[in-house]
Amino acid sequence: MSAKLILEDGTVFEGESFGSKVNVTGEVVFNTGMVGYPESFTDPSYKGQILTLTYPMIGNYGVPEKIILDDLATKFESDKIHITGLIVSQYVSKYSHWDAKKSLSEWLIENNIPAISGIDTRKLTKKLREKGVMLGKIVFDGEEDIDIVDPNKDILAELVSCKEPITYGDGEKKVVLIDCGAKYNIIRSLVGRGVTVIRVPWNYDFNHLEFDGLMISNGPGDPKMCVSTVANIKKSLKKEKPTFGICFGNQLLALAAGGDTYKMKYGHRSQNQPCIDTETKRCYITSQNHGYAVDTKSLSKDWKEWFVNANDGTNEGIKHKTKPFFTIQFHPENWPGPKDTEYLFDKFVNML
Amino acid sequence: MVNKPKKILILGSGALKIGEAGEFDYSGSQAIKALKEEGIKTVLVNPNIATIQTSEHLADKVYFLPVTPYFVEKVIKKEKPDGLFLSFGGQTALNCGVELFENKVLEKYNVKVLGTPVRTIINTEDRELFSNILKSIDVSTPKSFAVENIDSAIKAADKIGYPIMIRAAYTLGGRGSGVAENKKELIDLGEKAFAYAPQILVEEYLKGWKEVEYEVVRDSQDNCITVCNMENFDPMGIHTGDSIVVAPSQTLTNSEYHKLRSVATKVIRHLGIIGECNIQYALAPDSEEYRVIEVNARLSRSSALASKATGYPLAFVAAKLALGYSLTEVKNSITHVTSACFEPALDYIVVKIPRWDLQKFTRVGKVIGSGMKSVGEIMAIGRSFEEVIQKGLRMIGQGLNGLVCNTTKINDIDDSLINPTDKRILGIAQGMLKGKTVDEIHELTQIDKWFLYKLENIVKIAKELKKSEDRKLLLVAKKNGFSDKQISIIRKKEELDIRKLRKKHNIVPSIKQIDTLAGEFPAATNYLYMTYHGDEHDVGFDNDKSVIVLGGGAYRIGSSVEFDWCCVNSVMTLKKLGYKTIMINFNPETVSTDYDTCDKLYFDEISFETVLDIYELENPEGVIISTGGQIPNNLAMPLHDYGVKILGTSPKSIDNAEDRNKFSALLDKLSIDQPEWASMTTYDEAKKFAKKVNYPVLVRPSYVLSGSAMSVITNEKELSKYLKKAVEISKKYPVVISKFYEGAKEIEMDAVAAKGEVICYAISEHIENAGVHSGDATMIFPPQRTYYETMRRIKKIGRGLAKELNITGPFNMQFLAKNNEIKVIELNLRASRSFPFVSKILKLNFIDIATKVMVGEKVIPPNKNIFEIDYVGIKAPQFSFSRLLGADPITGVEMASTGEVACIGEDIYEALLKSMISVGYDYPKKNILLSTGPINYKAEFLKSARYLVNLKYNLFSTHGTHEFLKENGIDSTEVDWPLENGDNNAVKMIKDKVIDFVINVPKNYTEEELTNDYLIRRAAVDYNVPLITNIKLAKLFIASIARYKIDDLKIMSWDEYKYS
C-alpha cells in the first residue's frame, strides 16, 4: 500500500506504508541515531512530530516485549509510541534478536501510527536542514484528507504529562520530577541512585510538597507555552533546593530565571552531539532531542553557560553562579544514546 | 599545552603481508601529512618502496631499511629525532618500538614515544597482563590462561574444557592461533604457536558469539569517543580479517550498542591510550553477555576500514593527538565546520569483504578460521545490506556477478556451511536456491539470521526476475544490488539491453555523499558513492575539465600497493596540470581513497556499468585506465566500444598486445623473437605440440593476469594431468602452450612513450632465472650483470613496439635472454608493479611523465642515465607462507608473494642484504641445512658452500647433497629425510632450533614436489626459520654475507644516494 508524505511547501515523497493506515499531520523532523528506535519512538518529546530516521535500515532487531518493572515499562521510555508518524528508507520486516517479540510494523499498527518506507531520507533530511523543520502530513489514498496543523501551537506537555502525582522508590531523599513528558529513564536513573521520585503533572504546584531536590523533565513543544510550569519553578527557586533539569527542563529553567528561548532551524536529534563543559573544557558525546534552545545572551549575570555545543556553539546547559541550580539541554539518562553524562545524576543526587 | 617535538621518526610496516597490508600506507601517509602541517620534520623508516608514504613530497627523510631494532637504532643515532611514532606502522612498527624501549635504546638517545605510552602497549600485548587489568575494572574477558610451555597449555585446556582457542602473543593477524578440539590438536597448534611467541594463550572458545569491534579515540585530556562500530557477518571463530564485516552494527539494540561503547571508553581510559585504538568483543547471541577479546593499541586494518567507512580521518587525528592536541582543538576535516570530537552518524551501510587468493597455492588448507589468510579487502557502500553485499562480491574481483548468477558451483553445500572456506557465502546462496531455509543455514553457520534473511531476499528477487522485467521489479532489483549484467544473465539478454531498458524506465543511481553527520550539517566533502535508494544527487556536475582515474581495486597477489602509488601519482600530476580529478576505487586500504587525494572520490565499483554511469554524469575529458593494474585495463575495450574516451594508448593497441594471436603476429612482422607457442583446444593437439618443441613447456589458459593456472610441465604424464585442471578453470578459452627455456635470464623494461616515441625507460634484471614469476623475482635495477649488447637490443625492441602500437603512456615488457638471444614474453600497455621501484631508484617519476603524455602535454625526454647512478636498488618479494597453513613455500610460474620491498646499496650485495633482511631473512647464526636439488644445481652451489665453510658455518645436508659435498671435499653433517626414522631427522632439527637457516632447492618445476623436501620447507616456515628455495638467490645471498657484515651495511637516506 502506498502512502505520501506531503510537506508544507508542497513537496511530495511517496513510499510504501508499513504502519497504520491513518492520515496524520505534524512537524517533520529527522534523527541521525543509528540505534534505539523503541526508546526514541516512546520518548514523549516526539509528541506532534513526524520522525524521519536517517539510518537507512530500520526494524532490524524488532521490538522487545513490554514488561512492567517497578511501575515502569522496561526497555521503553513511556507507555506508548509518541511519534506522530515515521519515515524511513528501508523497513526491515525480518528482524532478528533474542529479545524481540514482534516486528516494528506490528508495534506501529498496535499504536495506530502511520509509517512510510522507500523514501530518499537523505534528500528529505537535507531539505529540512536547508529550509528548517517543516510541517507536513502523511496521507493515504482513500482516507479523508486533513489539513496541515502546527502542533507547537498546543501545550504539548499537557498531552504527555501524567495526570496525578505518582511516587517511585522509597529512598530517604525526595525529588520532585516535573513531568512535561518525562522519559522513564530519568525516573530509573534517580530511583536507582536511592532517591524517592515524586512525579507530578506539568502544571502541578509542587511547592507545597516536602522535597529535597527538583528535577525538571524533558518534553515536547515550545517551552513558552508552559506558563504555569515556569511560574512554579520560579517559586521553587526561592527555596534554593538543588534543581536539575534536562532538555525541555533546561529551557524552562532559563525562562524561570528570566532568560529567553528560541526555535532552532532544525534542532538536534541524534546520539552524537559533542558538548563541552565550559568549566573543565572536557567534551562529552551526548544524546539529544530538541527543537528549541536557550538564548545564552538573554541570561542574567547570576547565570552562566555551563555546556556549549562543540559543533554549532548553541547552549547545552546553564548554571547558577552561586546557587545549586543547573540544567542541561542533552539527555544524560540516554536511552537511546551514549552513557557518558550519567555522572550528572550522581552530581545531583550527591547535592540532596 | 602542545609541546611540539622538532623531528619525529615514523616507523612503517615494511612489505605487504597477510595481516599487514596497504592500510599502513594510508595511516603512515596521513600521519606524515599531519606532522608536516605542524612544521615538524619527519624521518620515515620503511623499505616498502611502492608506498605513497615513501614519496619525495611527504617525509623529509626516507630510509629504505628494515624496520628492525638494529636498523632503527642506527637511524636514531644518525638522525637524532626527539619523538617517535609507533602506532602507524602496524605490528611491525609496534614490536620494533617495544623492543627498542625494552633495550633502553630510546632512553639512551632520549627519544620520546608520542601517543600511547609503551607501557600501555605492553599491557595490551601481554595477554595475561591485559586480562588482569580488565578484571580489575570489572570488564569481562574470555576465560584464559597464559602459558609458556605445552604442559601448562594442556593443564589450562583441561580447566576450561575443549574446544579451546589458542593464540600467540605479539603476533599479527592471528598468526599461530587456532581452535583445538582435543589434546592432540592442542599439542600440534601449541608447538607452532611457540615458534612465534614465547607465550601463548589458551582460551574459552566462544563459538557462535557475535563479533563486534569499536574504534576508539582518546586524547591526553581524557576526552574519549568511539568513531565507528562494526559487526562481523561471520560469528566468532573466523578471524576478523577473514570475516565479512559491516559498519555500523546491524543486529545490536541501543542497549547493546551503548553498553559495549561504554566498556570501550572505560577500558581505553584505564589503559591510558592516547590516539587511536581498536577494541574487539564477543557478544552472546542470546543475552547481553560480552567478552573483550583484545585491544590493538595502534592504527589497524579495522581503523583504516572505519576511517573510510565513516569519513573520519582516524590516522590524521591520532597523529595530532599524539602531539598533545585535544580532540576539541582538531577540526572535522570533512565538514570543516564541526569539531573532531564527535562520533560519526552513518546514513548508509558499508560492508567489507576479504579477498583470498588461496587457489594460488599448492597444498594450502582452504578452510578459514582463527588465522587470517586473506590478502586484501574491499569495501562497498550503499543504503541496504542487499545492495552492498552484491556490490562487494563483484568488487573482490574473483569473477562473481554478485550473490547469484555465478558460474562457481558449490558441490557439497552442507560441508561449505559447516567448514567455512572463502566460498561460504556462495554456499549459502546456492543452498537457498535449492530450498534450504534460513533456520537450517543458521544452525550450520551460526550467522545471525538478520544477514541470512537479507541474502534470502536477494535469492527471491533473482527468482522473480526470471518471470518479469517490469519497471517495479527492475527498480527493486537495482535497490537490492543487482547489476545490469546479473539481470541480463537471468533475463538471457545482453548487459547493454538491460542498461537501455532501465534508463528507459529512468532507473538510474543517485550519487550520495559521505559526510560523517548523516546530512545534519552541510559537508565540504566529495567522498561519494552510488545507490539506487535515492532520487536526487548530493553533488552537482560542473563543466570543469576533469579526468577520471580508475583505481586498482582489491589488493591481491599480483596487484597491490604499487598500483595505488601509480594512481595517486597520476592524480597529483593531473591536479598540477589544472584538471579536476575523479578517482574511482573501492579498496579501503589505499591512499587513493583518502579524503584529500582527489577532487572527487567515487568509492564504488570499477565495472563497465558503474564507470559508465559516472562517466555519463561527469562528462570528463577522458578516463585513465593504465595506472591501476589489470582491473581497469580490462575495461579498456568495452568502454572504448561504448564511446568512452580512454586516455593514452588506444584500446585497439591494448587488445593487440593482450590477444596472444595478434601480438604474436605483430612480433613476427617486426622480426622479434618469441618462445614458440600454440593455442590448443584438445589434449592431442597439445601433446603433439609439446613433443615438437621439447619439454619443458609452459601451459596456461589465455587472457590471465599473474599466471593464475600457469604451470611448467616437464613430461607428457604431467601434461595430461594438468590439462584436466586447466580446462576446468577456463572452458571458454583455449589452452596456450609455449616452450619453456631453462636457465634463461629474465629482463624487464618499464617505459613511457608518447605517440610511439619512447620518452623514458628502465631496464631491470631478475636474480632468479626464468620460471619464477616476475612478481616473485628479486629484481636488480640498474642491471649489473646483463650484457650491454642485450640492453641495447631490448631498448631497440621496446622502441619498435612502441612505434608499431603507437603507445602513449606507460608500458612494461618482459624478455628472456639466453646466450645473448632475446625473446619477448609479454607486453603490458599499462603501468606495472615495478613502476614505483624504478621511478624511485632512478629518481624520475614515470607516472608523472606518463600522465602528462596521456593528456597530451609535451614532455621533453629527461636526461637521466642509469650509467651515472652510483648505487643499486634491489626489489625483493615478501611471502606470507607462514599464514597459509600447509602451502608449499616455493616460487614458480604462479605468483605467490603478497608484497615487496626495495632497498638501496652501493652494490648488489649490500642492496640484497638490506632487502632480504627487510622481508624477514637474517644472517645465518651457526647451522645451515642444505638440500640443493638436481645435480647441476649441486655443482653450481659448490663455491657458495665453500664460502659458508670459510665463514665458519656448520653445514648440514640431506643424503644426496651430503654425498656431493663430500666428493668435493666439503664437510657436512648428514641429516635424515623427514620421512625416515633417523636420529638426525631434518624436520625435528628445524623444530628444535638446531638448524637456523635452510636452503632447499626443489628438484623440478612441478607442483608435486617430493614430500620429503616439502616437509623440510614447510617446517622451516612453520618454525620461523629463514628459507631460500632458489639456487641463484641462495648463491647471491651467500656471496653477500661473505662480503658484508651487518655493521658494514650503510645507513643512508634515499636523498643521500646521488647521481655521480
PDB file of N, CA and C in Angstrom, chain B residues 895-935:
ATOM      1  N   MET B 895      52.447 -16.629  -9.208  1.00  0.00           N
ATOM      2  CA  MET B 895      52.944 -15.678  -8.222  1.00  0.00           C
ATOM      3  C   MET B 895      52.399 -16.051  -6.845  1.00  0.00           C
ATOM      4  N   ALA B 896      53.250 -15.941  -5.851  1.00  0.00           N
ATOM      5  CA  ALA B 896      52.845 -16.334  -4.501  1.00  0.00           C
ATOM      6  C   ALA B 896      53.120 -15.254  -3.472  1.00  0.00           C
ATOM      7  N   SER B 897      53.938 -14.267  -3.834  1.00  0.00           N
ATOM      8  CA  SER B 897      54.291 -13.264  -2.824  1.00  0.00           C
ATOM      9  C   SER B 897      53.147 -12.283  -2.622  1.00  0.00           C
ATOM     10  N   THR B 898      53.065 -11.744  -1.421  1.00  0.00           N
ATOM     11  CA  THR B 898      51.979 -10.821  -1.091  1.00  0.00           C
ATOM     12  C   THR B 898      52.453  -9.381  -1.049  1.00  0.00           C
ATOM     13  N   GLY B 899      53.758  -9.190  -1.117  1.00  0.00           N
ATOM     14  CA  GLY B 899      54.257  -7.830  -1.070  1.00  0.00           C
ATOM     15  C   GLY B 899      55.713  -7.787  -1.475  1.00  0.00           C
ATOM     16  N   GLU B 900      56.315  -6.628  -1.314  1.00  0.00           N
ATOM     17  CA  GLU B 900      57.708  -6.487  -1.711  1.00  0.00           C
ATOM     18  C   GLU B 900      58.340  -5.307  -1.003  1.00  0.00           C
ATOM     19  N   VAL B 901      59.648  -5.301  -1.019  1.00  0.00           N
ATOM     20  CA  VAL B 901      60.402  -4.158  -0.508  1.00  0.00           C
ATOM     21  C   VAL B 901      61.463  -3.848  -1.551  1.00  0.00           C
ATOM     22  N   ALA B 902      62.103  -2.706  -1.413  1.00  0.00           N
ATOM     23  CA  ALA B 902      63.299  -2.463  -2.204  1.00  0.00           C
ATOM     24  C   ALA B 902      64.247  -1.616  -1.376  1.00  0.00           C
ATOM     25  N   CYS B 903      65.494  -1.988  -1.405  1.00  0.00           N
ATOM     26  CA  CYS B 903      66.498  -1.236  -0.663  1.00  0.00           C
ATOM     27  C   CYS B 903      67.620  -0.840  -1.603  1.00  0.00           C
ATOM     28  N   ILE B 904      68.387   0.124  -1.144  1.00  0.00           N
ATOM     29  CA  ILE B 904      69.461   0.652  -1.976  1.00  0.00           C
ATOM     30  C   ILE B 904      70.802   0.327  -1.328  1.00  0.00           C
ATOM     31  N   GLY B 905      71.762  -0.033  -2.138  1.00  0.00           N
ATOM     32  CA  GLY B 905      73.101  -0.288  -1.627  1.00  0.00           C
ATOM     33  C   GLY B 905      74.123   0.200  -2.623  1.00  0.00           C
ATOM     34  N   GLU B 906      75.384   0.144  -2.212  1.00  0.00           N
ATOM     35  CA  GLU B 906      76.432   0.597  -3.126  1.00  0.00           C
ATOM     36  C   GLU B 906      76.704  -0.443  -4.196  1.00  0.00           C
ATOM     37  N   ASP B 907      76.396  -1.692  -3.875  1.00  0.00           N
ATOM     38  CA  ASP B 907      76.499  -2.741  -4.890  1.00  0.00           C
ATOM     39  C   ASP B 907      75.353  -3.723  -4.658  1.00  0.00           C
ATOM     40  N   ILE B 908      75.272  -4.725  -5.523  1.00  0.00           N
ATOM     41  CA  ILE B 908      74.141  -5.650  -5.392  1.00  0.00           C
ATOM     42  C   ILE B 908      74.166  -6.382  -4.059  1.00  0.00           C
ATOM     43  N   TYR B 909      75.359  -6.622  -3.533  1.00  0.00           N
ATOM     44  CA  TYR B 909      75.454  -7.407  -2.293  1.00  0.00           C
ATOM     45  C   TYR B 909      74.838  -6.639  -1.117  1.00  0.00           C
ATOM     46  N   GLU B 910      75.204  -5.389  -1.018  1.00  0.00           N
ATOM     47  CA  GLU B 910      74.677  -4.594   0.089  1.00  0.00           C
ATOM     48  C   GLU B 910      73.165  -4.389  -0.072  1.00  0.00           C
ATOM     49  N   ALA B 911      72.767  -4.086  -1.289  1.00  0.00           N
ATOM     50  CA  ALA B 911      71.334  -3.871  -1.535  1.00  0.00           C
ATOM     51  C   ALA B 911      70.547  -5.149  -1.261  1.00  0.00           C
ATOM     52  N   LEU B 912      71.112  -6.292  -1.677  1.00  0.00           N
ATOM     53  CA  LEU B 912      70.406  -7.561  -1.480  1.00  0.00           C
ATOM     54  C   LEU B 912      70.231  -7.857   0.005  1.00  0.00           C
ATOM     55  N   LEU B 913      71.295  -7.669   0.788  1.00  0.00           N
ATOM     56  CA  LEU B 913      71.195  -7.972   2.213  1.00  0.00           C
ATOM     57  C   LEU B 913      70.136  -7.108   2.891  1.00  0.00           C
ATOM     58  N   LYS B 914      70.159  -5.833   2.587  1.00  0.00           N
ATOM     59  CA  LYS B 914      69.153  -4.947   3.194  1.00  0.00           C
ATOM     60  C   LYS B 914      67.741  -5.395   2.801  1.00  0.00           C
ATOM     61  N   SER B 915      67.574  -5.722   1.525  1.00  0.00           N
ATOM     62  CA  SER B 915      66.247  -6.131   1.055  1.00  0.00           C
ATOM     63  C   SER B 915      65.808  -7.422   1.717  1.00  0.00           C
ATOM     64  N   MET B 916      66.729  -8.370   1.772  1.00  0.00           N
ATOM     65  CA  MET B 916      66.328  -9.668   2.316  1.00  0.00           C
ATOM     66  C   MET B 916      66.068  -9.592   3.817  1.00  0.00           C
ATOM     67  N   ILE B 917      66.833  -8.784   4.508  1.00  0.00           N
ATOM     68  CA  ILE B 917      66.554  -8.614   5.947  1.00  0.00           C
ATOM     69  C   ILE B 917      65.184  -7.932   6.104  1.00  0.00           C
ATOM     70  N   SER B 918      64.877  -7.056   5.176  1.00  0.00           N
ATOM     71  CA  SER B 918      63.586  -6.371   5.229  1.00  0.00           C
ATOM     72  C   SER B 918      62.398  -7.311   5.075  1.00  0.00           C
ATOM     73  N   VAL B 919      62.604  -8.410   4.359  1.00  0.00           N
ATOM     74  CA  VAL B 919      61.483  -9.338   4.193  1.00  0.00           C
ATOM     75  C   VAL B 919      61.607 -10.532   5.132  1.00  0.00           C
ATOM     76  N   GLY B 920      62.400 -10.387   6.158  1.00  0.00           N
ATOM     77  CA  GLY B 920      62.375 -11.381   7.230  1.00  0.00           C
ATOM     78  C   GLY B 920      63.572 -12.317   7.303  1.00  0.00           C
ATOM     79  N   TYR B 921      64.517 -12.196   6.368  1.00  0.00           N
ATOM     80  CA  TYR B 921      65.721 -13.037   6.458  1.00  0.00           C
ATOM     81  C   TYR B 921      66.674 -12.440   7.488  1.00  0.00           C
ATOM     82  N   ASP B 922      67.676 -13.223   7.834  1.00  0.00           N
ATOM     83  CA  ASP B 922      68.689 -12.719   8.735  1.00  0.00           C
ATOM     84  C   ASP B 922      69.985 -13.424   8.375  1.00  0.00           C
ATOM     85  N   TYR B 923      71.079 -12.944   8.887  1.00  0.00           N
ATOM     86  CA  TYR B 923      72.334 -13.678   8.714  1.00  0.00           C
ATOM     87  C   TYR B 923      72.156 -15.025   9.408  1.00  0.00           C
ATOM     88  N   PRO B 924      72.593 -16.117   8.768  1.00  0.00           N
ATOM     89  CA  PRO B 924      72.526 -17.395   9.480  1.00  0.00           C
ATOM     90  C   PRO B 924      73.386 -17.284  10.737  1.00  0.00           C
ATOM     91  N   LYS B 925      72.967 -17.990  11.786  1.00  0.00           N
ATOM     92  CA  LYS B 925      73.738 -17.880  13.019  1.00  0.00           C
ATOM     93  C   LYS B 925      74.869 -18.899  13.030  1.00  0.00           C
ATOM     94  N   LYS B 926      74.512 -20.192  12.878  1.00  0.00           N
ATOM     95  CA  LYS B 926      75.524 -21.213  13.064  1.00  0.00           C
ATOM     96  C   LYS B 926      75.319 -22.375  12.096  1.00  0.00           C
ATOM     97  N   ASN B 927      74.132 -22.932  12.110  1.00  0.00           N
ATOM     98  CA  ASN B 927      73.906 -24.201  11.424  1.00  0.00           C
ATOM     99  C   ASN B 927      72.970 -24.053  10.226  1.00  0.00           C
ATOM    100  N   ILE B 928      73.472 -24.426   9.073  1.00  0.00           N
ATOM    101  CA  ILE B 928      72.690 -24.269   7.845  1.00  0.00           C
ATOM    102  C   ILE B 928      72.382 -25.645   7.256  1.00  0.00           C
ATOM    103  N   LEU B 929      71.116 -25.834   6.935  1.00  0.00           N
ATOM    104  CA  LEU B 929      70.724 -27.099   6.312  1.00  0.00           C
ATOM    105  C   LEU B 929      70.656 -26.920   4.800  1.00  0.00           C
ATOM    106  N   LEU B 930      71.385 -27.782   4.088  1.00  0.00           N
ATOM    107  CA  LEU B 930      71.436 -27.680   2.634  1.00  0.00           C
ATOM    108  C   LEU B 930      70.770 -28.876   1.976  1.00  0.00           C
ATOM    109  N   SER B 931      70.047 -28.561   0.945  1.00  0.00           N
ATOM    110  CA  SER B 931      69.453 -29.605   0.125  1.00  0.00           C
ATOM    111  C   SER B 931      69.328 -28.945  -1.230  1.00  0.00           C
ATOM    112  N   THR B 932      70.308 -29.170  -2.094  1.00  0.00           N
ATOM    113  CA  THR B 932      70.485 -28.237  -3.210  1.00  0.00           C
ATOM    114  C   THR B 932      69.985 -28.749  -4.556  1.00  0.00           C
ATOM    115  N   GLY B 933      69.058 -29.689  -4.528  1.00  0.00           N
ATOM    116  CA  GLY B 933      68.333 -30.009  -5.747  1.00  0.00           C
ATOM    117  C   GLY B 933      69.103 -30.868  -6.736  1.00  0.00           C
ATOM    118  N   PRO B 934      68.754 -30.709  -8.025  1.00  0.00           N
ATOM    119  CA  PRO B 934      69.347 -31.578  -9.048  1.00  0.00           C
ATOM    120  C   PRO B 934      70.859 -31.357  -9.183  1.00  0.00           C
ATOM    121  N   ILE B 935      71.496 -32.261  -9.870  1.00  0.00           N
ATOM    122  CA  ILE B 935      72.957 -32.319  -9.912  1.00  0.00           C
ATOM    123  C   ILE B 935      73.589 -31.022 -10.424  1.00  0.00           C
TER     124      ILE B 935
END
